[in-house]
Amino acid sequence: MFNLKVKVMKRKFLFVLTSVFFLAVTPFVSAMTMDDVTTAVEQELTFTDIEVSEVPSEVIEAAKKEFPGTEVEKAQVAEVSGEKIYKIVVKDADGVNQTGLYNSNGDSYVPEA
C-alpha cells in the first residue's frame, strides 16, 4: 500500500514539474513573431534615410511586386559587407505600412544567421 502511494506521488510530482516548465517556457517561445525578426535585423543594421528617387528601380519594382497596390512612403539604406541593403516602407489604400528589405538587385534580403 505504501509503495502504491509513493508511485502516485512521483507521478503527481512529475506532472507538476512538467507543467511548471511548460508554463515558464511558453511565453518566450510564442512571443517570437516575424516582426521581432525584422526588428532584430533593423537593430543590427544602421539605416540612413534617403530619397525614394535614390533607390534603384529594381528595388522599387520588387517592393511593388511584393506589396501590390501600395505606394512607397519611405526609403532607407544600410551597408553590409560592402553591399547596400534597402529598407522600403510602403503604404496600402487602408493606410497600413509594410516593410521590405532588398539588395541592390531587388532580391529580398535575408540576413545570415
Backbone atoms as SQL, in Angstrom:
CREATE TABLE atoms (id INTEGER PRIMARY KEY, chain TEXT, resi INTEGER, resn TEXT, atom TEXT, x REAL, y REAL, z REAL);
INSERT INTO atoms VALUES
  (1, 'A', 1, 'MET', 'N', 0.826, -1.196, 0.000),
  (2, 'A', 1, 'MET', 'CA', 0.000, 0.000, 0.000),
  (3, 'A', 1, 'MET', 'C', 0.866, 1.255, 0.000),
  (4, 'A', 2, 'PHE', 'N', 1.892, 1.252, 0.835),
  (5, 'A', 2, 'PHE', 'CA', 2.796, 2.397, 0.903),
  (6, 'A', 2, 'PHE', 'C', 3.519, 2.611, -0.435),
  (7, 'A', 3, 'ASN', 'N', 3.908, 1.510, -1.080),
  (8, 'A', 3, 'ASN', 'CA', 4.602, 1.567, -2.361),
  (9, 'A', 3, 'ASN', 'C', 3.717, 2.205, -3.435),
  (10, 'A', 4, 'LEU', 'N', 2.441, 1.919, -3.422),
  (11, 'A', 4, 'LEU', 'CA', 1.491, 2.497, -4.363),
  (12, 'A', 4, 'LEU', 'C', 1.377, 4.006, -4.167),
  (13, 'A', 5, 'LYS', 'N', 1.345, 4.460, -2.897),
  (14, 'A', 5, 'LYS', 'CA', 1.269, 5.891, -2.607),
  (15, 'A', 5, 'LYS', 'C', 2.515, 6.623, -3.115),
  (16, 'A', 6, 'VAL', 'N', 3.671, 6.005, -2.990),
  (17, 'A', 6, 'VAL', 'CA', 4.920, 6.619, -3.467),
  (18, 'A', 6, 'VAL', 'C', 4.874, 6.775, -4.981),
  (19, 'A', 7, 'LYS', 'N', 4.404, 5.754, -5.686),
  (20, 'A', 7, 'LYS', 'CA', 4.302, 5.820, -7.150),
  (21, 'A', 7, 'LYS', 'C', 3.349, 6.933, -7.574),
  (22, 'A', 8, 'VAL', 'N', 2.226, 7.047, -6.896),
  (23, 'A', 8, 'VAL', 'CA', 1.250, 8.097, -7.218),
  (24, 'A', 8, 'VAL', 'C', 1.861, 9.464, -6.952),
  (25, 'A', 9, 'MET', 'N', 2.558, 9.609, -5.847),
  (26, 'A', 9, 'MET', 'CA', 3.180, 10.902, -5.516),
  (27, 'A', 9, 'MET', 'C', 4.261, 11.259, -6.541),
  (28, 'A', 10, 'LYS', 'N', 5.026, 10.275, -7.001),
  (29, 'A', 10, 'LYS', 'CA', 6.055, 10.524, -8.020),
  (30, 'A', 10, 'LYS', 'C', 5.413, 11.020, -9.305),
  (31, 'A', 11, 'ARG', 'N', 4.333, 10.370, -9.696),
  (32, 'A', 11, 'ARG', 'CA', 3.642, 10.786, -10.926),
  (33, 'A', 11, 'ARG', 'C', 3.090, 12.202, -10.799),
  (34, 'A', 12, 'LYS', 'N', 2.489, 12.516, -9.668),
  (35, 'A', 12, 'LYS', 'CA', 1.963, 13.866, -9.450),
  (36, 'A', 12, 'LYS', 'C', 3.094, 14.895, -9.481),
  (37, 'A', 13, 'PHE', 'N', 4.203, 14.550, -8.833),
  (38, 'A', 13, 'PHE', 'CA', 5.349, 15.455, -8.815),
  (39, 'A', 13, 'PHE', 'C', 5.871, 15.702, -10.231),
  (40, 'A', 14, 'LEU', 'N', 6.023, 14.641, -11.024),
  (41, 'A', 14, 'LEU', 'CA', 6.499, 14.792, -12.397),
  (42, 'A', 14, 'LEU', 'C', 5.517, 15.600, -13.241),
  (43, 'A', 15, 'PHE', 'N', 4.226, 15.371, -13.027),
  (44, 'A', 15, 'PHE', 'CA', 3.218, 16.131, -13.752),
  (45, 'A', 15, 'PHE', 'C', 3.308, 17.620, -13.414),
  (46, 'A', 16, 'VAL', 'N', 3.404, 17.941, -12.139),
  (47, 'A', 16, 'VAL', 'CA', 3.506, 19.337, -11.700),
  (48, 'A', 16, 'VAL', 'C', 4.799, 19.961, -12.222),
  (49, 'A', 17, 'LEU', 'N', 5.909, 19.237, -12.130),
  (50, 'A', 17, 'LEU', 'CA', 7.193, 19.746, -12.607),
  (51, 'A', 17, 'LEU', 'C', 7.152, 20.025, -14.103),
  (52, 'A', 18, 'THR', 'N', 6.594, 19.114, -14.874),
  (53, 'A', 18, 'THR', 'CA', 6.471, 19.298, -16.322),
  (54, 'A', 18, 'THR', 'C', 5.560, 20.482, -16.641),
  (55, 'A', 19, 'SER', 'N', 4.460, 20.592, -15.937),
  (56, 'A', 19, 'SER', 'CA', 3.526, 21.704, -16.172),
  (57, 'A', 19, 'SER', 'C', 4.182, 23.048, -15.884),
  (58, 'A', 20, 'VAL', 'N', 4.905, 23.134, -14.803),
  (59, 'A', 20, 'VAL', 'CA', 5.586, 24.384, -14.444),
  (60, 'A', 20, 'VAL', 'C', 6.616, 24.743, -15.515),
  (61, 'A', 21, 'PHE', 'N', 7.362, 23.758, -16.005),
  (62, 'A', 21, 'PHE', 'CA', 8.361, 24.007, -17.044),
  (63, 'A', 21, 'PHE', 'C', 7.700, 24.582, -18.294),
  (64, 'A', 22, 'PHE', 'N', 6.626, 23.938, -18.768),
  (65, 'A', 22, 'PHE', 'CA', 5.964, 24.423, -19.977),
  (66, 'A', 22, 'PHE', 'C', 5.337, 25.804, -19.780),
  (67, 'A', 23, 'LEU', 'N', 4.788, 26.048, -18.624),
  (68, 'A', 23, 'LEU', 'CA', 4.224, 27.368, -18.357),
  (69, 'A', 23, 'LEU', 'C', 5.303, 28.450, -18.328),
  (70, 'A', 24, 'ALA', 'N', 6.489, 28.095, -17.872),
  (71, 'A', 24, 'ALA', 'CA', 7.578, 29.057, -17.801),
  (72, 'A', 24, 'ALA', 'C', 8.183, 29.327, -19.171),
  (73, 'A', 25, 'VAL', 'N', 8.220, 28.334, -20.037),
  (74, 'A', 25, 'VAL', 'CA', 8.885, 28.459, -21.333),
  (75, 'A', 25, 'VAL', 'C', 7.956, 28.998, -22.418),
  (76, 'A', 26, 'THR', 'N', 6.688, 28.703, -22.364),
  (77, 'A', 26, 'THR', 'CA', 5.737, 29.051, -23.417),
  (78, 'A', 26, 'THR', 'C', 5.740, 30.539, -23.798),
  (79, 'A', 27, 'PRO', 'N', 5.731, 31.484, -22.870),
  (80, 'A', 27, 'PRO', 'CA', 5.718, 32.892, -23.287),
  (81, 'A', 27, 'PRO', 'C', 6.931, 33.277, -24.137),
  (82, 'A', 28, 'PHE', 'N', 8.065, 32.692, -23.869),
  (83, 'A', 28, 'PHE', 'CA', 9.260, 33.037, -24.629),
  (84, 'A', 28, 'PHE', 'C', 9.211, 32.473, -26.041),
  (85, 'A', 29, 'VAL', 'N', 8.686, 31.277, -26.194),
  (86, 'A', 29, 'VAL', 'CA', 8.626, 30.639, -27.495),
  (87, 'A', 29, 'VAL', 'C', 7.550, 31.291, -28.358),
  (88, 'A', 30, 'SER', 'N', 6.378, 31.504, -27.792),
  (89, 'A', 30, 'SER', 'CA', 5.272, 32.033, -28.584),
  (90, 'A', 30, 'SER', 'C', 5.395, 33.533, -28.842),
  (91, 'A', 31, 'ALA', 'N', 6.240, 34.215, -28.121),
  (92, 'A', 31, 'ALA', 'CA', 6.357, 35.658, -28.280),
  (93, 'A', 31, 'ALA', 'C', 7.126, 36.043, -29.537),
  (94, 'A', 32, 'MET', 'N', 7.920, 35.153, -30.115),
  (95, 'A', 32, 'MET', 'CA', 8.697, 35.471, -31.310),
  (96, 'A', 32, 'MET', 'C', 7.784, 35.494, -32.534),
  (97, 'A', 33, 'THR', 'N', 7.773, 36.611, -33.244),
  (98, 'A', 33, 'THR', 'CA', 6.994, 36.747, -34.465),
  (99, 'A', 33, 'THR', 'C', 7.907, 37.243, -35.567),
  (100, 'A', 34, 'MET', 'N', 7.391, 37.330, -36.778),
  (101, 'A', 34, 'MET', 'CA', 8.190, 37.832, -37.896),
  (102, 'A', 34, 'MET', 'C', 8.573, 39.291, -37.654),
  (103, 'A', 35, 'ASP', 'N', 7.703, 40.049, -37.001),
  (104, 'A', 35, 'ASP', 'CA', 8.042, 41.441, -36.686),
  (105, 'A', 35, 'ASP', 'C', 9.246, 41.508, -35.764),
  (106, 'A', 36, 'ASP', 'N', 9.357, 40.548, -34.835),
  (107, 'A', 36, 'ASP', 'CA', 10.510, 40.512, -33.944),
  (108, 'A', 36, 'ASP', 'C', 11.784, 40.256, -34.739),
  (109, 'A', 37, 'VAL', 'N', 11.689, 39.366, -35.720),
  (110, 'A', 37, 'VAL', 'CA', 12.859, 39.064, -36.548),
  (111, 'A', 37, 'VAL', 'C', 13.253, 40.301, -37.345),
  (112, 'A', 38, 'THR', 'N', 12.277, 40.980, -37.947),
  (113, 'A', 38, 'THR', 'CA', 12.566, 42.195, -38.710),
  (114, 'A', 38, 'THR', 'C', 13.170, 43.251, -37.808),
  (115, 'A', 39, 'THR', 'N', 12.634, 43.415, -36.618),
  (116, 'A', 39, 'THR', 'CA', 13.167, 44.387, -35.673),
  (117, 'A', 39, 'THR', 'C', 14.601, 44.050, -35.307),
  (118, 'A', 40, 'ALA', 'N', 14.888, 42.773, -35.099),
  (119, 'A', 40, 'ALA', 'CA', 16.254, 42.361, -34.770),
  (120, 'A', 40, 'ALA', 'C', 17.210, 42.689, -35.912),
  (121, 'A', 41, 'VAL', 'N', 16.774, 42.464, -37.140),
  (122, 'A', 41, 'VAL', 'CA', 17.608, 42.788, -38.308),
  (123, 'A', 41, 'VAL', 'C', 17.835, 44.290, -38.375),
  (124, 'A', 42, 'GLU', 'N', 16.791, 45.061, -38.156),
  (125, 'A', 42, 'GLU', 'CA', 16.909, 46.506, -38.219),
  (126, 'A', 42, 'GLU', 'C', 17.850, 47.037, -37.149),
  (127, 'A', 43, 'GLN', 'N', 17.873, 46.386, -35.992),
  (128, 'A', 43, 'GLN', 'CA', 18.763, 46.830, -34.929),
  (129, 'A', 43, 'GLN', 'C', 20.214, 46.519, -35.264),
  (130, 'A', 44, 'GLU', 'N', 20.470, 45.435, -35.997),
  (131, 'A', 44, 'GLU', 'CA', 21.830, 45.079, -36.371),
  (132, 'A', 44, 'GLU', 'C', 22.365, 46.000, -37.458),
  (133, 'A', 45, 'LEU', 'N', 21.502, 46.491, -38.319),
  (134, 'A', 45, 'LEU', 'CA', 21.898, 47.366, -39.417),
  (135, 'A', 45, 'LEU', 'C', 21.631, 48.816, -39.034),
  (136, 'A', 46, 'THR', 'N', 22.486, 49.697, -39.497),
  (137, 'A', 46, 'THR', 'CA', 22.278, 51.116, -39.264),
  (138, 'A', 46, 'THR', 'C', 21.761, 51.725, -40.560),
  (139, 'A', 47, 'PHE', 'N', 20.465, 52.017, -40.580),
  (140, 'A', 47, 'PHE', 'CA', 19.839, 52.570, -41.778),
  (141, 'A', 47, 'PHE', 'C', 19.900, 54.087, -41.769),
  (142, 'A', 48, 'THR', 'N', 20.052, 54.637, -42.965),
  (143, 'A', 48, 'THR', 'CA', 20.072, 56.077, -43.178),
  (144, 'A', 48, 'THR', 'C', 18.945, 56.429, -44.141),
  (145, 'A', 49, 'ASP', 'N', 18.177, 57.474, -43.826),
  (146, 'A', 49, 'ASP', 'CA', 17.106, 57.915, -44.719),
  (147, 'A', 49, 'ASP', 'C', 17.686, 58.404, -46.042),
  (148, 'A', 50, 'ILE', 'N', 17.015, 58.029, -47.144),
  (149, 'A', 50, 'ILE', 'CA', 17.378, 58.526, -48.464),
  (150, 'A', 50, 'ILE', 'C', 16.095, 58.875, -49.206),
  (151, 'A', 51, 'GLU', 'N', 16.235, 59.602, -50.280),
  (152, 'A', 51, 'GLU', 'CA', 15.083, 59.929, -51.125),
  (153, 'A', 51, 'GLU', 'C', 14.696, 58.686, -51.922),
  (154, 'A', 52, 'VAL', 'N', 13.417, 58.528, -52.170),
  (155, 'A', 52, 'VAL', 'CA', 12.938, 57.380, -52.942),
  (156, 'A', 52, 'VAL', 'C', 13.581, 57.386, -54.332),
  (157, 'A', 53, 'SER', 'N', 13.838, 58.562, -54.870),
  (158, 'A', 53, 'SER', 'CA', 14.459, 58.667, -56.190),
  (159, 'A', 53, 'SER', 'C', 15.885, 58.111, -56.225),
  (160, 'A', 54, 'GLU', 'N', 16.515, 57.942, -55.063),
  (161, 'A', 54, 'GLU', 'CA', 17.869, 57.397, -54.986),
  (162, 'A', 54, 'GLU', 'C', 17.899, 55.864, -54.980),
  (163, 'A', 55, 'VAL', 'N', 16.742, 55.252, -54.848),
  (164, 'A', 55, 'VAL', 'CA', 16.647, 53.792, -54.778),
  (165, 'A', 55, 'VAL', 'C', 16.669, 53.227, -56.197),
  (166, 'A', 56, 'PRO', 'N', 17.464, 52.171, -56.448),
  (167, 'A', 56, 'PRO', 'CA', 17.480, 51.562, -57.783),
  (168, 'A', 56, 'PRO', 'C', 16.083, 51.102, -58.203),
  (169, 'A', 57, 'SER', 'N', 15.784, 51.223, -59.480),
  (170, 'A', 57, 'SER', 'CA', 14.453, 50.869, -59.984),
  (171, 'A', 57, 'SER', 'C', 14.123, 49.402, -59.725),
  (172, 'A', 58, 'GLU', 'N', 15.142, 48.520, -59.723),
  (173, 'A', 58, 'GLU', 'CA', 14.899, 47.095, -59.444),
  (174, 'A', 58, 'GLU', 'C', 14.324, 46.898, -58.041),
  (175, 'A', 59, 'VAL', 'N', 14.786, 47.717, -57.115),
  (176, 'A', 59, 'VAL', 'CA', 14.313, 47.611, -55.729),
  (177, 'A', 59, 'VAL', 'C', 12.865, 48.096, -55.628),
  (178, 'A', 60, 'ILE', 'N', 12.570, 49.205, -56.276),
  (179, 'A', 60, 'ILE', 'CA', 11.200, 49.749, -56.263),
  (180, 'A', 60, 'ILE', 'C', 10.243, 48.747, -56.909),
  (181, 'A', 61, 'GLU', 'N', 10.642, 48.177, -58.040),
  (182, 'A', 61, 'GLU', 'CA', 9.795, 47.190, -58.721),
  (183, 'A', 61, 'GLU', 'C', 9.569, 45.955, -57.854),
  (184, 'A', 62, 'ALA', 'N', 10.611, 45.504, -57.160),
  (185, 'A', 62, 'ALA', 'CA', 10.482, 44.338, -56.274),
  (186, 'A', 62, 'ALA', 'C', 9.516, 44.626, -55.129),
  (187, 'A', 63, 'ALA', 'N', 9.596, 45.822, -54.561),
  (188, 'A', 63, 'ALA', 'CA', 8.702, 46.192, -53.456),
  (189, 'A', 63, 'ALA', 'C', 7.252, 46.256, -53.937),
  (190, 'A', 64, 'LYS', 'N', 7.030, 46.832, -55.121),
  (191, 'A', 64, 'LYS', 'CA', 5.667, 46.931, -55.654),
  (192, 'A', 64, 'LYS', 'C', 5.124, 45.553, -56.033),
  (193, 'A', 65, 'LYS', 'N', 6.018, 44.651, -56.448),
  (194, 'A', 65, 'LYS', 'CA', 5.594, 43.293, -56.775),
  (195, 'A', 65, 'LYS', 'C', 5.250, 42.518, -55.504),
  (196, 'A', 66, 'GLU', 'N', 6.057, 42.704, -54.465),
  (197, 'A', 66, 'GLU', 'CA', 5.807, 42.009, -53.198),
  (198, 'A', 66, 'GLU', 'C', 4.566, 42.561, -52.497),
  (199, 'A', 67, 'PHE', 'N', 4.350, 43.871, -52.610),
  (200, 'A', 67, 'PHE', 'CA', 3.210, 44.520, -51.960),
  (201, 'A', 67, 'PHE', 'C', 2.373, 45.244, -53.022),
  (202, 'A', 68, 'PRO', 'N', 1.595, 44.515, -53.822),
  (203, 'A', 68, 'PRO', 'CA', 0.821, 45.147, -54.898),
  (204, 'A', 68, 'PRO', 'C', -0.203, 46.145, -54.361),
  (205, 'A', 69, 'GLY', 'N', -0.441, 47.191, -55.143),
  (206, 'A', 69, 'GLY', 'CA', -1.432, 48.187, -54.770),
  (207, 'A', 69, 'GLY', 'C', -0.972, 49.134, -53.676),
  (208, 'A', 70, 'THR', 'N', 0.340, 49.270, -53.499),
  (209, 'A', 70, 'THR', 'CA', 0.870, 50.141, -52.453),
  (210, 'A', 70, 'THR', 'C', 1.701, 51.257, -53.072),
  (211, 'A', 71, 'GLU', 'N', 1.966, 52.258, -52.277),
  (212, 'A', 71, 'GLU', 'CA', 2.827, 53.364, -52.677),
  (213, 'A', 71, 'GLU', 'C', 4.036, 53.403, -51.747),
  (214, 'A', 72, 'VAL', 'N', 5.198, 53.697, -52.298),
  (215, 'A', 72, 'VAL', 'CA', 6.410, 53.780, -51.489),
  (216, 'A', 72, 'VAL', 'C', 6.342, 55.055, -50.655),
  (217, 'A', 73, 'GLU', 'N', 6.452, 54.888, -49.342),
  (218, 'A', 73, 'GLU', 'CA', 6.369, 56.000, -48.401),
  (219, 'A', 73, 'GLU', 'C', 7.748, 56.499, -47.981),
  (220, 'A', 74, 'LYS', 'N', 8.682, 55.557, -47.807),
  (221, 'A', 74, 'LYS', 'CA', 9.964, 55.903, -47.213),
  (222, 'A', 74, 'LYS', 'C', 11.018, 54.923, -47.705),
  (223, 'A', 75, 'ALA', 'N', 12.247, 55.410, -47.812),
  (224, 'A', 75, 'ALA', 'CA', 13.361, 54.541, -48.206),
  (225, 'A', 75, 'ALA', 'C', 14.551, 54.818, -47.301),
  (226, 'A', 76, 'GLN', 'N', 15.250, 53.749, -46.977),
  (227, 'A', 76, 'GLN', 'CA', 16.463, 53.846, -46.176),
  (228, 'A', 76, 'GLN', 'C', 17.488, 52.882, -46.759),
  (229, 'A', 77, 'VAL', 'N', 18.750, 53.131, -46.434),
  (230, 'A', 77, 'VAL', 'CA', 19.817, 52.267, -46.921),
  (231, 'A', 77, 'VAL', 'C', 20.801, 51.973, -45.791),
  (232, 'A', 78, 'ALA', 'N', 21.361, 50.762, -45.831),
  (233, 'A', 78, 'ALA', 'CA', 22.411, 50.339, -44.900),
  (234, 'A', 78, 'ALA', 'C', 23.432, 49.576, -45.724),
  (235, 'A', 79, 'GLU', 'N', 24.597, 49.363, -45.145),
  (236, 'A', 79, 'GLU', 'CA', 25.627, 48.628, -45.859),
  (237, 'A', 79, 'GLU', 'C', 26.067, 47.425, -45.034),
  (238, 'A', 80, 'VAL', 'N', 26.121, 46.270, -45.703),
  (239, 'A', 80, 'VAL', 'CA', 26.552, 45.028, -45.066),
  (240, 'A', 80, 'VAL', 'C', 27.615, 44.404, -45.962),
  (241, 'A', 81, 'SER', 'N', 28.813, 44.280, -45.449),
  (242, 'A', 81, 'SER', 'CA', 29.928, 43.674, -46.187),
  (243, 'A', 81, 'SER', 'C', 30.088, 44.294, -47.573),
  (244, 'A', 82, 'GLY', 'N', 29.973, 45.596, -47.649),
  (245, 'A', 82, 'GLY', 'CA', 30.148, 46.308, -48.911),
  (246, 'A', 82, 'GLY', 'C', 28.928, 46.298, -49.817),
  (247, 'A', 83, 'GLU', 'N', 27.856, 45.651, -49.410),
  (248, 'A', 83, 'GLU', 'CA', 26.634, 45.585, -50.206),
  (249, 'A', 83, 'GLU', 'C', 25.574, 46.499, -49.604),
  (250, 'A', 84, 'LYS', 'N', 24.890, 47.245, -50.453),
  (251, 'A', 84, 'LYS', 'CA', 23.821, 48.118, -49.974),
  (252, 'A', 84, 'LYS', 'C', 22.537, 47.309, -49.791),
  (253, 'A', 85, 'ILE', 'N', 21.898, 47.548, -48.640),
  (254, 'A', 85, 'ILE', 'CA', 20.616, 46.922, -48.321),
  (255, 'A', 85, 'ILE', 'C', 19.600, 48.046, -48.187),
  (256, 'A', 86, 'TYR', 'N', 18.497, 47.918, -48.903),
  (257, 'A', 86, 'TYR', 'CA', 17.466, 48.949, -48.901),
  (258, 'A', 86, 'TYR', 'C', 16.265, 48.496, -48.085),
  (259, 'A', 87, 'LYS', 'N', 15.812, 49.389, -47.236),
  (260, 'A', 87, 'LYS', 'CA', 14.590, 49.165, -46.455),
  (261, 'A', 87, 'LYS', 'C', 13.526, 50.060, -47.070),
  (262, 'A', 88, 'ILE', 'N', 12.490, 49.433, -47.598),
  (263, 'A', 88, 'ILE', 'CA', 11.425, 50.160, -48.270),
  (264, 'A', 88, 'ILE', 'C', 10.146, 50.026, -47.445),
  (265, 'A', 89, 'VAL', 'N', 9.537, 51.160, -47.135),
  (266, 'A', 89, 'VAL', 'CA', 8.268, 51.179, -46.406),
  (267, 'A', 89, 'VAL', 'C', 7.189, 51.601, -47.391),
  (268, 'A', 90, 'VAL', 'N', 6.161, 50.750, -47.522),
  (269, 'A', 90, 'VAL', 'CA', 5.054, 51.046, -48.431),
  (270, 'A', 90, 'VAL', 'C', 3.767, 51.191, -47.625),
  (271, 'A', 91, 'LYS', 'N', 2.813, 51.910, -48.199),
  (272, 'A', 91, 'LYS', 'CA', 1.514, 52.108, -47.539),
  (273, 'A', 91, 'LYS', 'C', 0.424, 51.668, -48.506),
  (274, 'A', 92, 'ASP', 'N', -0.527, 50.865, -47.985),
  (275, 'A', 92, 'ASP', 'CA', -1.628, 50.425, -48.838),
  (276, 'A', 92, 'ASP', 'C', -2.781, 51.422, -48.763),
  (277, 'A', 93, 'ALA', 'N', -3.858, 51.123, -49.478),
  (278, 'A', 93, 'ALA', 'CA', -5.007, 52.033, -49.548),
  (279, 'A', 93, 'ALA', 'C', -5.658, 52.264, -48.192),
  (280, 'A', 94, 'ASP', 'N', -5.503, 51.308, -47.266),
  (281, 'A', 94, 'ASP', 'CA', -6.084, 51.450, -45.932),
  (282, 'A', 94, 'ASP', 'C', -5.162, 52.186, -44.970),
  (283, 'A', 95, 'GLY', 'N', -3.995, 52.617, -45.465),
  (284, 'A', 95, 'GLY', 'CA', -3.050, 53.339, -44.624),
  (285, 'A', 95, 'GLY', 'C', -2.139, 52.447, -43.797),
  (286, 'A', 96, 'VAL', 'N', -2.108, 51.158, -44.122),
  (287, 'A', 96, 'VAL', 'CA', -1.276, 50.209, -43.379),
  (288, 'A', 96, 'VAL', 'C', 0.127, 50.163, -43.996),
  (289, 'A', 97, 'ASN', 'N', 1.142, 50.350, -43.147),
  (290, 'A', 97, 'ASN', 'CA', 2.526, 50.302, -43.613),
  (291, 'A', 97, 'ASN', 'C', 3.064, 48.878, -43.555),
  (292, 'A', 98, 'GLN', 'N', 3.871, 48.544, -44.564),
  (293, 'A', 98, 'GLN', 'CA', 4.576, 47.275, -44.594),
  (294, 'A', 98, 'GLN', 'C', 6.009, 47.565, -45.003),
  (295, 'A', 99, 'THR', 'N', 6.925, 46.707, -44.558),
  (296, 'A', 99, 'THR', 'CA', 8.340, 46.941, -44.784),
  (297, 'A', 99, 'THR', 'C', 8.972, 45.759, -45.500),
  (298, 'A', 100, 'GLY', 'N', 9.860, 46.067, -46.460),
  (299, 'A', 100, 'GLY', 'CA', 10.613, 45.029, -47.151),
  (300, 'A', 100, 'GLY', 'C', 12.085, 45.391, -47.158),
  (301, 'A', 101, 'LEU', 'N', 12.947, 44.378, -47.127),
  (302, 'A', 101, 'LEU', 'CA', 14.392, 44.562, -47.201),
  (303, 'A', 101, 'LEU', 'C', 14.888, 43.940, -48.503),
  (304, 'A', 102, 'TYR', 'N', 15.700, 44.694, -49.259),
  (305, 'A', 102, 'TYR', 'CA', 16.153, 44.249, -50.574),
  (306, 'A', 102, 'TYR', 'C', 17.621, 44.607, -50.768),
  (307, 'A', 103, 'ASN', 'N', 18.294, 43.799, -51.608),
  (308, 'A', 103, 'ASN', 'CA', 19.644, 44.183, -52.019),
  (309, 'A', 103, 'ASN', 'C', 19.536, 45.047, -53.271),
  (310, 'A', 104, 'SER', 'N', 20.656, 45.461, -53.814),
  (311, 'A', 104, 'SER', 'CA', 20.661, 46.392, -54.950),
  (312, 'A', 104, 'SER', 'C', 20.013, 45.810, -56.204),
  (313, 'A', 105, 'ASN', 'N', 19.952, 44.476, -56.315),
  (314, 'A', 105, 'ASN', 'CA', 19.352, 43.827, -57.492),
  (315, 'A', 105, 'ASN', 'C', 17.851, 43.684, -57.376),
  (316, 'A', 106, 'GLY', 'N', 17.298, 44.019, -56.213),
  (317, 'A', 106, 'GLY', 'CA', 15.869, 43.866, -55.992),
  (318, 'A', 106, 'GLY', 'C', 15.498, 42.521, -55.394),
  (319, 'A', 107, 'ASP', 'N', 16.497, 41.720, -55.047),
  (320, 'A', 107, 'ASP', 'CA', 16.227, 40.452, -54.370),
  (321, 'A', 107, 'ASP', 'C', 15.949, 40.721, -52.897),
  (322, 'A', 108, 'SER', 'N', 15.054, 39.951, -52.312),
  (323, 'A', 108, 'SER', 'CA', 14.783, 40.094, -50.885),
  (324, 'A', 108, 'SER', 'C', 16.047, 39.823, -50.103),
  (325, 'A', 109, 'TYR', 'N', 16.287, 40.644, -49.106),
  (326, 'A', 109, 'TYR', 'CA', 17.470, 40.477, -48.258),
  (327, 'A', 109, 'TYR', 'C', 17.094, 39.646, -47.053),
  (328, 'A', 110, 'VAL', 'N', 17.828, 38.569, -46.850),
  (329, 'A', 110, 'VAL', 'CA', 17.637, 37.715, -45.685),
  (330, 'A', 110, 'VAL', 'C', 18.978, 37.682, -44.965),
  (331, 'A', 111, 'PRO', 'N', 19.030, 38.175, -43.736),
  (332, 'A', 111, 'PRO', 'CA', 20.311, 38.210, -43.008),
  (333, 'A', 111, 'PRO', 'C', 20.825, 36.812, -42.724),
  (334, 'A', 112, 'GLU', 'N', 22.123, 36.701, -42.674),
  (335, 'A', 112, 'GLU', 'CA', 22.732, 35.424, -42.331),
  (336, 'A', 112, 'GLU', 'C', 22.563, 35.191, -40.833),
  (337, 'A', 113, 'ALA', 'N', 22.288, 33.954, -40.502),
  (338, 'A', 113, 'ALA', 'CA', 22.085, 33.619, -39.084),
  (339, 'A', 113, 'ALA', 'C', 23.400, 33.520, -38.352);
